[in-house]
mmCIF file of C-alpha atoms and ligand atoms in Angstrom:
data_model
loop_
_atom_site.group_PDB
_atom_site.id
_atom_site.type_symbol
_atom_site.label_atom_id
_atom_site.label_comp_id
_atom_site.label_asym_id
_atom_site.label_seq_id
_atom_site.Cartn_x
_atom_site.Cartn_y
_atom_site.Cartn_z
ATOM 1 C CA MET A 24 0.313 0.462 -0.160
ATOM 2 C CA MET A 25 1.216 3.139 -0.668
ATOM 3 C CA LYS A 26 2.322 5.456 2.008
ATOM 4 C CA LYS A 27 1.180 9.336 1.725
ATOM 5 C CA LYS A 28 3.002 12.326 3.025
ATOM 6 C CA PHE A 29 1.579 15.248 4.303
ATOM 7 C CA PHE A 30 3.692 18.063 4.889
ATOM 8 C CA ASN A 31 4.207 21.702 5.685
ATOM 9 C CA ALA A 32 1.609 21.648 8.584
ATOM 10 C CA LYS A 33 1.039 23.411 11.567
ATOM 11 C CA PHE A 34 -0.435 20.890 14.371
ATOM 12 C CA TYR A 35 -2.943 21.991 16.694
ATOM 13 C CA ARG A 36 -1.031 21.414 20.519
ATOM 14 C CA ASN A 37 1.880 19.706 18.702
ATOM 15 C CA ASP A 38 4.317 22.476 17.797
ATOM 16 C CA ALA A 39 7.110 19.338 17.878
ATOM 17 C CA ALA A 40 5.781 18.049 13.988
ATOM 18 C CA SER A 41 5.178 19.501 11.069
ATOM 19 C CA GLU A 42 4.694 16.576 8.885
ATOM 20 C CA MET A 43 2.768 12.832 8.651
ATOM 21 C CA ILE A 44 2.743 9.653 6.962
ATOM 22 C CA VAL A 45 -0.068 7.846 6.623
ATOM 23 C CA GLU A 46 -0.394 4.391 5.295
ATOM 24 C CA ASN A 47 -3.450 2.399 4.850
ATOM 25 C CA GLY A 48 -5.614 4.982 6.195
ATOM 26 C CA LYS A 49 -3.613 5.226 9.509
ATOM 27 C CA ILE A 50 -1.012 7.415 10.840
ATOM 28 C CA LEU A 51 2.085 5.669 10.850
ATOM 29 C CA GLN A 52 5.036 8.700 11.727
ATOM 30 C CA ILE A 53 4.098 12.227 13.262
ATOM 31 C CA GLY A 54 7.312 14.510 13.774
ATOM 32 C CA THR A 55 9.870 16.402 11.217
ATOM 33 C CA ASN A 56 12.143 15.529 8.445
ATOM 34 C CA LEU A 57 10.350 12.488 7.853
ATOM 35 C CA PRO A 58 11.094 10.225 4.713
ATOM 36 C CA GLN A 59 10.007 10.796 1.252
ATOM 37 C CA CYS A 60 6.991 9.213 0.211
ATOM 38 C CA GLU A 61 5.841 8.383 -3.377
ATOM 39 C CA GLU A 62 2.679 10.984 -2.383
ATOM 40 C CA GLU A 63 3.443 14.038 -1.043
ATOM 41 C CA ILE A 64 0.465 16.895 -0.256
ATOM 42 C CA ASP A 65 1.792 20.350 0.781
ATOM 43 C CA LEU A 66 -0.355 21.916 3.392
ATOM 44 C CA ARG A 67 1.208 25.239 3.244
ATOM 45 C CA GLY A 68 1.874 25.897 7.037
ATOM 46 C CA LYS A 69 -1.982 25.740 7.616
ATOM 47 C CA LEU A 70 -3.252 24.923 10.821
ATOM 48 C CA VAL A 71 -4.391 21.106 11.873
ATOM 49 C CA LEU A 72 -7.105 19.898 13.888
ATOM 50 C CA PRO A 73 -8.808 16.372 14.555
ATOM 51 C CA PRO A 74 -11.834 16.690 13.283
ATOM 52 C CA TYR A 75 -15.074 18.981 14.648
ATOM 53 C CA VAL A 76 -17.327 16.951 16.823
ATOM 54 C CA ASP A 77 -20.810 18.073 17.292
ATOM 55 C CA PRO A 78 -21.817 16.040 19.708
ATOM 56 C CA HIS A 79 -25.444 17.392 20.036
ATOM 57 C CA LEU A 80 -27.940 17.715 17.144
ATOM 58 C CA HIS A 81 -31.410 16.610 16.131
ATOM 59 C CA LEU A 82 -30.893 15.033 12.981
ATOM 60 C CA ASP A 83 -34.469 13.835 12.620
ATOM 61 C CA TYR A 84 -35.517 17.744 13.171
ATOM 62 C CA VAL A 85 -33.184 19.330 10.731
ATOM 63 C CA TYR A 86 -35.103 21.516 8.281
ATOM 64 C CA THR A 87 -38.139 20.196 9.590
ATOM 65 C CA LEU A 88 -39.309 24.060 9.859
ATOM 66 C CA SER A 89 -39.222 25.197 6.383
ATOM 67 C CA GLU A 90 -39.237 22.442 4.559
ATOM 68 C CA LEU A 91 -42.244 20.909 6.189
ATOM 69 C CA GLY A 92 -43.884 24.164 5.798
ATOM 70 C CA GLN A 93 -45.059 24.237 9.217
ATOM 71 C CA GLU A 94 -45.864 27.463 10.876
ATOM 72 C CA GLY A 95 -42.644 28.367 13.275
ATOM 73 C CA ALA A 96 -43.083 28.814 16.513
ATOM 74 C CA GLY A 97 -44.169 32.427 18.153
ATOM 75 C CA SER A 98 -43.329 33.208 21.572
ATOM 76 C CA GLY A 99 -39.944 31.286 20.397
ATOM 77 C CA THR A 100 -39.887 29.452 24.147
ATOM 78 C CA LEU A 101 -38.367 26.096 24.390
ATOM 79 C CA PHE A 102 -41.933 24.243 25.884
ATOM 80 C CA GLU A 103 -43.426 26.431 23.297
ATOM 81 C CA ALA A 104 -41.809 24.533 20.230
ATOM 82 C CA ILE A 105 -42.280 20.877 22.324
ATOM 83 C CA GLU A 106 -45.427 21.563 22.293
ATOM 84 C CA LEU A 107 -45.815 22.095 18.131
ATOM 85 C CA TRP A 108 -43.395 19.494 17.689
ATOM 86 C CA PRO A 109 -45.941 16.510 17.467
ATOM 87 C CA LYS A 110 -47.769 18.463 14.382
ATOM 88 C CA PHE A 111 -44.475 18.301 12.435
ATOM 89 C CA LYS A 112 -44.246 14.783 14.139
ATOM 90 C CA GLU A 113 -47.323 12.962 12.525
ATOM 91 C CA THR A 114 -46.452 13.764 9.016
ATOM 92 C CA LEU A 115 -42.286 12.778 9.249
ATOM 93 C CA THR A 116 -41.857 9.208 6.829
ATOM 94 C CA VAL A 117 -38.894 7.647 6.790
ATOM 95 C CA GLU A 118 -37.891 8.935 3.240
ATOM 96 C CA SER A 119 -38.331 12.272 4.363
ATOM 97 C CA VAL A 120 -36.224 12.117 7.543
ATOM 98 C CA LYS A 121 -33.390 10.808 5.485
ATOM 99 C CA ARG A 122 -33.641 13.643 2.693
ATOM 100 C CA LEU A 123 -33.870 16.197 5.548
ATOM 101 C CA ALA A 124 -30.895 14.953 7.968
ATOM 102 C CA LEU A 125 -28.540 14.248 4.447
ATOM 103 C CA LYS A 126 -29.046 17.845 4.279
ATOM 104 C CA GLY A 127 -28.035 18.421 7.724
ATOM 105 C CA ILE A 128 -25.352 15.704 7.571
ATOM 106 C CA LYS A 129 -24.019 17.640 4.282
ATOM 107 C CA ASP A 130 -23.609 20.731 6.023
ATOM 108 C CA GLU A 131 -21.717 19.504 9.089
ATOM 109 C CA VAL A 132 -19.422 16.973 6.617
ATOM 110 C CA SER A 133 -19.085 20.045 3.946
ATOM 111 C CA GLN A 134 -17.577 22.465 7.476
ATOM 112 C CA GLY A 135 -15.549 20.278 8.917
ATOM 113 C CA VAL A 136 -16.857 17.365 11.380
ATOM 114 C CA GLN A 137 -16.493 13.344 11.145
ATOM 115 C CA HIS A 138 -18.543 12.896 13.979
ATOM 116 C CA ILE A 139 -21.820 13.559 15.590
ATOM 117 C CA ARG A 140 -24.333 12.644 18.040
ATOM 118 C CA THR A 141 -27.594 13.040 17.326
ATOM 119 C CA HIS A 142 -30.976 13.100 19.587
ATOM 120 C CA ILE A 143 -33.621 10.698 18.320
ATOM 121 C CA ASP A 144 -37.154 11.208 19.169
ATOM 122 C CA VAL A 145 -38.235 7.824 20.531
ATOM 123 C CA THR A 146 -42.048 8.931 21.651
ATOM 124 C CA ASP A 147 -43.343 7.553 18.370
ATOM 125 C CA PRO A 148 -44.158 3.681 18.958
ATOM 126 C CA ASN A 149 -43.232 3.224 15.126
ATOM 127 C CA PHE A 150 -39.778 4.335 15.672
ATOM 128 C CA THR A 151 -39.994 6.051 11.903
ATOM 129 C CA ALA A 152 -37.183 8.473 12.632
ATOM 130 C CA LEU A 153 -34.720 5.922 14.547
ATOM 131 C CA LYS A 154 -35.458 3.447 11.458
ATOM 132 C CA ALA A 155 -34.154 5.994 9.328
ATOM 133 C CA MET A 156 -31.128 6.897 11.401
ATOM 134 C CA LEU A 157 -29.761 3.464 12.042
ATOM 135 C CA GLU A 158 -29.724 2.982 8.044
ATOM 136 C CA MET A 159 -27.937 6.480 8.054
ATOM 137 C CA LYS A 160 -25.336 5.202 10.369
ATOM 138 C CA GLU A 161 -24.670 2.208 8.602
ATOM 139 C CA GLU A 162 -24.912 3.613 5.492
ATOM 140 C CA LEU A 163 -22.862 6.704 6.084
ATOM 141 C CA LYS A 164 -19.830 5.554 8.115
ATOM 142 C CA ASP A 165 -17.283 6.390 5.885
ATOM 143 C CA THR A 166 -17.680 9.400 5.563
ATOM 144 C CA VAL A 167 -18.353 10.399 9.580
ATOM 145 C CA ASP A 168 -19.329 8.387 13.001
ATOM 146 C CA ILE A 169 -22.964 9.469 13.949
ATOM 147 C CA GLN A 170 -24.069 8.308 17.595
ATOM 148 C CA ILE A 171 -27.459 7.635 18.059
ATOM 149 C CA VAL A 172 -29.251 8.659 21.850
ATOM 150 C CA ALA A 173 -32.707 7.289 22.460
ATOM 151 C CA PHE A 174 -33.965 10.735 23.219
ATOM 152 C CA PRO A 175 -38.021 10.788 24.872
ATOM 153 C CA GLN A 176 -39.226 14.378 23.782
ATOM 154 C CA GLU A 177 -42.293 14.086 24.992
ATOM 155 C CA GLY A 178 -40.976 12.709 28.417
ATOM 156 C CA MET A 179 -40.833 9.355 29.841
ATOM 157 C CA TYR A 180 -43.850 10.241 32.120
ATOM 158 C CA MET A 181 -46.025 12.599 30.252
ATOM 159 C CA TYR A 182 -47.960 10.422 28.826
ATOM 160 C CA LYS A 183 -47.830 6.187 29.463
ATOM 161 C CA GLY A 184 -45.359 3.982 28.002
ATOM 162 C CA GLY A 185 -42.960 6.746 27.508
ATOM 163 C CA ARG A 186 -40.335 4.984 29.162
ATOM 164 C CA ASP A 187 -40.620 1.787 27.161
ATOM 165 C CA LEU A 188 -40.669 3.177 23.838
ATOM 166 C CA VAL A 189 -36.582 4.312 25.095
ATOM 167 C CA GLU A 190 -36.065 0.499 26.618
ATOM 168 C CA GLU A 191 -37.307 -0.445 23.320
ATOM 169 C CA ALA A 192 -35.238 1.916 21.037
ATOM 170 C CA LEU A 193 -32.275 0.701 22.810
ATOM 171 C CA LYS A 194 -33.183 -2.845 21.998
ATOM 172 C CA MET A 195 -33.653 -1.882 18.298
ATOM 173 C CA GLY A 196 -29.550 -0.727 18.026
ATOM 174 C CA ALA A 197 -29.429 3.170 19.987
ATOM 175 C CA ASP A 198 -25.981 4.182 21.510
ATOM 176 C CA ALA A 199 -27.070 6.212 24.385
ATOM 177 C CA VAL A 200 -30.359 6.521 26.735
ATOM 178 C CA GLY A 201 -31.462 9.751 26.303
ATOM 179 C CA GLY A 202 -34.619 11.686 28.803
ATOM 180 C CA ILE A 203 -35.975 15.241 29.456
ATOM 181 C CA PRO A 204 -36.791 14.998 33.656
ATOM 182 C CA HIS A 205 -37.263 19.093 33.684
ATOM 183 C CA TYR A 206 -40.193 18.463 30.941
ATOM 184 C CA GLU A 207 -41.531 15.601 32.855
ATOM 185 C CA PRO A 208 -44.816 16.778 35.098
ATOM 186 C CA ALA A 209 -43.621 16.673 37.864
ATOM 187 C CA ARG A 210 -40.619 16.806 39.942
ATOM 188 C CA GLU A 211 -41.062 13.203 41.022
ATOM 189 C CA PHE A 212 -41.563 12.109 37.355
ATOM 190 C CA GLY A 213 -38.586 13.672 36.615
ATOM 191 C CA GLU A 214 -36.211 11.890 39.093
ATOM 192 C CA LYS A 215 -37.910 8.474 38.607
ATOM 193 C CA SER A 216 -36.686 9.210 34.797
ATOM 194 C CA VAL A 217 -33.325 9.870 35.668
ATOM 195 C CA HIS A 218 -33.348 6.576 37.565
ATOM 196 C CA ASP A 219 -34.385 5.089 34.758
ATOM 197 C CA ILE A 220 -31.985 6.585 32.149
ATOM 198 C CA VAL A 221 -28.945 5.220 34.753
ATOM 199 C CA GLU A 222 -31.004 1.372 34.929
ATOM 200 C CA LEU A 223 -31.398 1.411 31.527
ATOM 201 C CA ALA A 224 -27.516 2.245 30.895
ATOM 202 C CA LEU A 225 -26.177 -0.337 32.766
ATOM 203 C CA LYS A 226 -28.492 -3.035 31.763
ATOM 204 C CA TYR A 227 -28.135 -3.297 28.226
ATOM 205 C CA ASP A 228 -24.280 -0.917 28.045
ATOM 206 C CA LYS A 229 -25.285 2.568 26.878
ATOM 207 C CA LEU A 230 -23.964 5.920 27.008
ATOM 208 C CA ILE A 231 -25.877 8.713 28.536
ATOM 209 C CA ASP A 232 -26.680 11.881 27.232
ATOM 210 C CA VAL A 233 -29.453 13.492 28.957
ATOM 211 C CA HIS A 234 -31.215 17.099 28.437
ATOM 212 C CA CYS A 235 -30.726 18.752 31.921
ATOM 213 C CA ASP A 236 -32.210 21.434 33.428
ATOM 214 C CA GLU A 237 -33.227 23.231 30.038
ATOM 215 C CA THR A 238 -34.712 26.155 31.692
ATOM 216 C CA ASP A 239 -33.831 29.224 33.592
ATOM 217 C CA ASP A 240 -35.388 27.865 36.365
ATOM 218 C CA PRO A 241 -32.682 27.799 39.383
ATOM 219 C CA HIS A 242 -35.031 24.958 41.281
ATOM 220 C CA SER A 243 -34.998 22.352 38.351
ATOM 221 C CA ARG A 244 -31.736 20.759 39.999
ATOM 222 C CA PHE A 245 -31.971 16.934 37.909
ATOM 223 C CA VAL A 246 -28.558 17.191 37.597
ATOM 224 C CA GLU A 247 -27.640 16.890 40.880
ATOM 225 C CA LEU A 248 -29.669 13.266 41.349
ATOM 226 C CA LEU A 249 -27.919 12.402 37.551
ATOM 227 C CA ASN A 250 -24.482 13.566 38.925
ATOM 228 C CA ALA A 251 -24.804 11.258 42.253
ATOM 229 C CA LEU A 252 -26.356 7.704 40.857
ATOM 230 C CA VAL A 253 -23.365 7.620 37.709
ATOM 231 C CA LEU A 254 -20.838 8.687 40.732
ATOM 232 C CA MET A 255 -22.190 5.751 42.773
ATOM 233 C CA GLU A 256 -22.051 3.648 39.735
ATOM 234 C CA ASP A 257 -18.640 4.944 38.518
ATOM 235 C CA TYR A 258 -20.795 6.151 35.321
ATOM 236 C CA GLY A 259 -19.788 9.717 34.609
ATOM 237 C CA SER A 260 -16.987 9.063 32.365
ATOM 238 C CA ARG A 261 -20.119 7.458 30.016
ATOM 239 C CA THR A 262 -22.652 10.392 30.712
ATOM 240 C CA THR A 263 -23.012 13.550 29.370
ATOM 241 C CA ALA A 264 -25.716 16.128 30.659
ATOM 242 C CA SER A 265 -26.928 17.856 27.680
ATOM 243 C CA HIS A 266 -27.532 21.957 28.725
ATOM 244 C CA THR A 267 -27.763 22.265 31.816
ATOM 245 C CA CYS A 268 -29.425 25.969 32.071
ATOM 246 C CA SER A 269 -30.061 25.882 35.170
ATOM 247 C CA PHE A 270 -27.024 25.910 36.421
ATOM 248 C CA GLY A 271 -25.711 29.232 35.473
ATOM 249 C CA SER A 272 -28.497 30.451 37.475
ATOM 250 C CA ALA A 273 -28.337 28.623 40.497
ATOM 251 C CA ASP A 274 -26.190 30.204 43.072
ATOM 252 C CA ASN A 275 -23.061 30.530 44.109
ATOM 253 C CA SER A 276 -23.164 28.132 46.982
ATOM 254 C CA TYR A 277 -25.041 25.453 45.739
ATOM 255 C CA ALA A 278 -22.921 25.410 42.621
ATOM 256 C CA PHE A 279 -19.468 25.472 43.940
ATOM 257 C CA ARG A 280 -20.661 22.164 46.145
ATOM 258 C CA MET A 281 -21.950 20.537 43.142
ATOM 259 C CA MET A 282 -19.140 21.431 41.029
ATOM 260 C CA ASP A 283 -16.546 19.373 43.607
ATOM 261 C CA LEU A 284 -19.168 16.500 42.922
ATOM 262 C CA PHE A 285 -18.945 16.876 39.223
ATOM 263 C CA GLN A 286 -15.705 16.617 39.343
ATOM 264 C CA LYS A 287 -15.319 13.395 41.561
ATOM 265 C CA SER A 288 -18.111 11.922 39.093
ATOM 266 C CA LYS A 289 -16.187 13.411 35.598
ATOM 267 C CA MET A 290 -19.326 13.403 34.315
ATOM 268 C CA ASN A 291 -19.389 15.209 30.919
ATOM 269 C CA PHE A 292 -21.301 18.349 29.997
ATOM 270 C CA ILE A 293 -22.225 19.967 26.673
ATOM 271 C CA SER A 294 -23.563 23.692 26.200
ATOM 272 C CA CYS A 295 -25.390 24.777 22.970
ATOM 273 C CA PRO A 296 -24.725 28.319 22.929
ATOM 274 C CA THR A 297 -26.339 29.855 20.101
ATOM 275 C CA GLU A 298 -29.334 27.430 20.598
ATOM 276 C CA ASN A 299 -29.551 28.702 24.823
ATOM 277 C CA ALA A 300 -28.954 32.005 23.998
ATOM 278 C CA TYR A 301 -31.939 32.276 21.978
ATOM 279 C CA LEU A 302 -34.408 29.985 24.298
ATOM 280 C CA GLN A 303 -33.270 31.005 27.319
ATOM 281 C CA GLY A 304 -34.062 34.164 29.441
ATOM 282 C CA ARG A 305 -37.495 34.432 27.290
ATOM 283 C CA GLN A 306 -39.353 35.218 30.052
ATOM 284 C CA ASP A 307 -36.658 37.423 32.024
ATOM 285 C CA THR A 308 -37.072 41.170 31.333
ATOM 286 C CA TYR A 309 -33.838 43.077 32.537
ATOM 287 C CA PRO A 310 -31.621 41.780 32.904
ATOM 288 C CA LYS A 311 -32.119 38.861 30.469
ATOM 289 C CA ARG A 312 -29.934 35.479 31.191
ATOM 290 C CA ARG A 313 -27.636 34.497 28.851
ATOM 291 C CA GLY A 314 -28.868 30.202 29.294
ATOM 292 C CA LEU A 315 -25.367 29.107 29.167
ATOM 293 C CA THR A 316 -24.447 26.194 31.999
ATOM 294 C CA ARG A 317 -21.266 27.515 33.590
ATOM 295 C CA VAL A 318 -18.688 26.753 30.712
ATOM 296 C CA LYS A 319 -15.894 28.839 31.602
ATOM 297 C CA GLU A 320 -15.936 27.517 35.597
ATOM 298 C CA PHE A 321 -16.161 23.979 34.034
ATOM 299 C CA LEU A 322 -12.693 24.425 32.056
ATOM 300 C CA ASP A 323 -10.644 26.129 35.095
ATOM 301 C CA LEU A 324 -12.263 22.522 37.057
ATOM 302 C CA GLY A 325 -11.265 20.051 34.516
ATOM 303 C CA ILE A 326 -14.352 19.372 34.238
ATOM 304 C CA ASN A 327 -15.373 18.329 30.464
ATOM 305 C CA VAL A 328 -17.979 20.712 28.749
ATOM 306 C CA ALA A 329 -17.997 20.428 24.443
ATOM 307 C CA PHE A 330 -20.063 22.953 22.756
ATOM 308 C CA ALA A 331 -22.613 22.028 19.906
ATOM 309 C CA GLN A 332 -25.425 23.036 17.407
ATOM 310 C CA ASP A 333 -28.054 21.357 18.873
ATOM 311 C CA SER A 334 -30.628 22.697 16.076
ATOM 312 C CA ILE A 335 -30.341 23.233 12.362
ATOM 313 C CA ASN A 336 -33.578 25.132 11.346
ATOM 314 C CA ASP A 337 -36.343 23.248 13.292
ATOM 315 C CA PRO A 338 -39.725 24.168 15.622
ATOM 316 C CA TRP A 339 -36.810 25.448 18.343
ATOM 317 C CA TYR A 340 -34.288 27.648 16.848
ATOM 318 C CA PRO A 341 -34.564 28.913 13.035
ATOM 319 C CA MET A 342 -30.507 29.089 12.056
ATOM 320 C CA GLY A 343 -27.830 27.008 12.178
ATOM 321 C CA SER A 344 -25.567 25.471 9.657
ATOM 322 C CA GLY A 345 -23.719 23.226 10.882
ATOM 323 C CA ASN A 346 -20.676 25.044 11.266
ATOM 324 C CA MET A 347 -18.745 24.895 13.988
ATOM 325 C CA MET A 348 -16.757 27.960 14.108
ATOM 326 C CA ASN A 349 -20.163 29.558 14.612
ATOM 327 C CA ILE A 350 -21.117 27.402 17.663
ATOM 328 C CA LEU A 351 -17.702 28.451 18.932
ATOM 329 C CA ASP A 352 -17.179 32.269 18.161
ATOM 330 C CA ASN A 353 -20.476 32.517 19.981
ATOM 331 C CA GLY A 354 -19.402 30.297 22.448
ATOM 332 C CA ILE A 355 -16.367 32.049 23.588
ATOM 333 C CA HIS A 356 -18.739 35.447 23.879
ATOM 334 C CA LEU A 357 -21.288 34.215 26.255
ATOM 335 C CA ALA A 358 -18.967 32.012 28.489
ATOM 336 C CA GLN A 359 -16.213 34.907 28.190
ATOM 337 C CA ILE A 360 -12.841 32.503 27.794
ATOM 338 C CA MET A 361 -10.344 34.730 25.198
ATOM 339 C CA SER A 362 -7.452 34.820 27.587
ATOM 340 C CA PRO A 363 -4.597 34.113 25.621
ATOM 341 C CA GLU A 364 -4.116 30.852 27.669
ATOM 342 C CA GLU A 365 -7.884 30.024 27.159
ATOM 343 C CA VAL A 366 -8.150 30.937 23.230
ATOM 344 C CA ALA A 367 -4.731 28.584 23.307
ATOM 345 C CA THR A 368 -7.414 25.692 24.215
ATOM 346 C CA ASN A 369 -10.430 26.986 22.517
ATOM 347 C CA PHE A 370 -10.280 24.772 19.600
ATOM 348 C CA ASP A 371 -10.864 21.377 22.194
ATOM 349 C CA LEU A 372 -14.736 22.450 23.047
ATOM 350 C CA ILE A 373 -15.268 22.134 19.410
ATOM 351 C CA THR A 374 -13.041 19.038 18.895
ATOM 352 C CA TYR A 375 -10.793 16.741 22.015
ATOM 353 C CA ASN A 376 -13.946 17.477 24.872
ATOM 354 C CA GLY A 377 -16.213 16.775 22.010
ATOM 355 C CA ALA A 378 -14.896 13.508 21.812
ATOM 356 C CA ARG A 379 -14.595 12.737 25.550
ATOM 357 C CA CYS A 380 -18.612 13.336 25.593
ATOM 358 C CA LEU A 381 -18.876 10.723 22.852
ATOM 359 C CA ASN A 382 -15.968 8.618 24.557
ATOM 360 C CA ILE A 383 -14.147 7.993 21.482
ATOM 361 C CA GLN A 384 -11.054 10.118 22.848
ATOM 362 C CA ASP A 385 -8.999 6.478 22.131
ATOM 363 C CA GLN A 386 -9.618 6.386 18.777
ATOM 364 C CA TYR A 387 -9.146 10.624 17.969
ATOM 365 C CA GLY A 388 -6.337 12.628 17.874
ATOM 366 C CA LEU A 389 -3.662 13.211 15.470
ATOM 367 C CA GLU A 390 -1.219 9.921 16.701
ATOM 368 C CA VAL A 391 0.560 7.672 15.830
ATOM 369 C CA GLY A 392 -1.345 4.278 14.818
ATOM 370 C CA LYS A 393 -4.930 6.019 15.203
ATOM 371 C CA GLN A 394 -7.055 6.567 11.858
ATOM 372 C CA ALA A 395 -5.497 9.998 9.822
ATOM 373 C CA ASN A 396 -8.661 11.734 10.287
ATOM 374 C CA PHE A 397 -8.226 15.818 10.241
ATOM 375 C CA ILE A 398 -9.296 18.692 9.231
ATOM 376 C CA VAL A 399 -7.241 21.475 7.599
ATOM 377 C CA LEU A 400 -7.992 25.206 7.638
ATOM 378 C CA ASN A 401 -7.462 28.678 6.422
ATOM 379 C CA GLU A 402 -4.776 30.071 8.811
ATOM 380 C CA SER A 403 -1.690 29.081 10.490
ATOM 381 C CA SER A 404 -2.243 29.956 14.181
ATOM 382 C CA VAL A 405 -4.910 29.284 16.413
ATOM 383 C CA TYR A 406 -5.525 32.691 17.265
ATOM 384 C CA GLU A 407 -6.382 33.954 13.853
ATOM 385 C CA ALA A 408 -8.088 31.285 13.280
ATOM 386 C CA ILE A 409 -10.629 32.134 15.779
ATOM 387 C CA ARG A 410 -10.357 35.508 15.279
ATOM 388 C CA LYS A 411 -11.323 35.214 11.698
ATOM 389 C CA ARG A 412 -13.291 33.158 12.013
ATOM 390 C CA VAL A 413 -11.958 31.262 9.059
ATOM 391 C CA ASP A 414 -13.030 28.266 7.071
ATOM 392 C CA VAL A 415 -12.429 24.857 6.835
ATOM 393 C CA LEU A 416 -9.951 24.107 3.754
ATOM 394 C CA ALA A 417 -10.015 20.500 3.661
ATOM 395 C CA SER A 418 -11.109 17.045 5.677
ATOM 396 C CA VAL A 419 -9.254 13.877 5.444
ATOM 397 C CA ARG A 420 -11.010 11.041 6.789
ATOM 398 C CA ASN A 421 -8.861 7.640 7.100
ATOM 399 C CA GLY A 422 -5.738 9.683 4.917
ATOM 400 C CA GLU A 423 -8.044 10.496 1.356
ATOM 401 C CA PHE A 424 -10.020 13.789 0.846
ATOM 402 C CA LEU A 425 -13.242 14.030 2.054
ATOM 403 C CA PHE A 426 -13.386 17.812 0.290
ATOM 404 C CA ARG A 427 -11.176 20.584 -0.181
ATOM 405 C CA ARG A 428 -11.663 23.391 -1.362
ATOM 406 C CA LYS A 429 -9.589 26.968 -2.813
ATOM 407 C CA GLU A 430 -9.230 29.534 -1.035
ATOM 408 C CA VAL A 431 -11.226 32.372 -1.864
ATOM 409 C CA GLU A 432 -9.156 35.444 -3.286
ATOM 410 C CA TYR A 433 -11.347 38.800 -3.808
ATOM 411 C CA ASP A 434 -9.650 41.659 -6.035
ATOM 412 C CA ILE A 435 -10.331 45.048 -4.168
ATOM 413 C CA PRO A 436 -8.090 47.999 -5.237
ATOM 414 C CA LEU A 437 -7.345 49.269 -2.362
ATOM 415 C CA SER A 438 -3.693 50.790 -1.686
ATOM 416 C CA LEU A 439 -2.032 53.116 0.512
HETATM 417 FE FE1 FE2 B 18 -31.226 18.818 22.338
#
């Protein structure tokens, strides 16, 4: 098999190397002054990162807002969108789900994403969306890795049988157990659902990713129970609490106690900066809350936190393009993380930290023996790349280009 050398690269978080040799899709060597290969590809001093990870996306919802021709949300609150969703859901078919999901996947892959965790609504006894996504996961595996969360959008206890649908979805092949405790009709049912989530994960050996406390209500504290249960079961690193917006409204005395426990459990967090900045704080007048969890404090304390897109043009959020650089840019503004030290590692929020949420850290990253998966950004320094929100020039998977694009040139007659 032919060896291939990528040279003149600026590797993220690895100043010691500038070249990489790939054989059979895997990284054979990484360093400097490596031996000559039959094929040599000049990366022209551009920044090379492992592929973007989008660890939280609703692929069965993408483009349902505009493509299904339904009316969008009126007031734009999270709970209003959840109430609207069943009307959309009625119209779904396996074909329509696949057609729209593919658009969303193309958006993401064409902008450097190679790993997606998607929450799929399983409060549908026909499992239309789940069947579609299980097929797509297999069909697209050479291009993108997809993890599926069995997500009870309409709750486990808002109606009879919700919990059992989640269990059935796990048997059908979903990778992770989801939940939405803050949407259950009473706190007790929210707590019951969290117990169910952990029990189901242990029973079927699945990951956990819960829509947890996606509300400004500081009394919504299901993250506390989830963390305690996975701490007890030593299951924190396989667990993710998504959103935890209420934790951004929590009192400090509570928050610091909890962050100590989060460090102990090693549970992961996902924040969706654009989505939650848009959805939360809606009932506030002024001051208006930002809707984000305590991203900066988590980073400072070594608690794993990643950023995610969450929605692309669905009843919850009309915007979204699958551009993780846009998510990062919004996130570092809202979380106020732009010191030189923070900027140096900001890309972790859409790469390595997401990989840890997905529990793929052992296969992910630019190291000898791992798959040669990486992206090339149109800048050579991390700071300039983030400041200018640069595009992805190329995405490489198993040593082959998924795409490459030319730099845009502007002909502007400006001179002094
Ligand atoms: Fe979500």
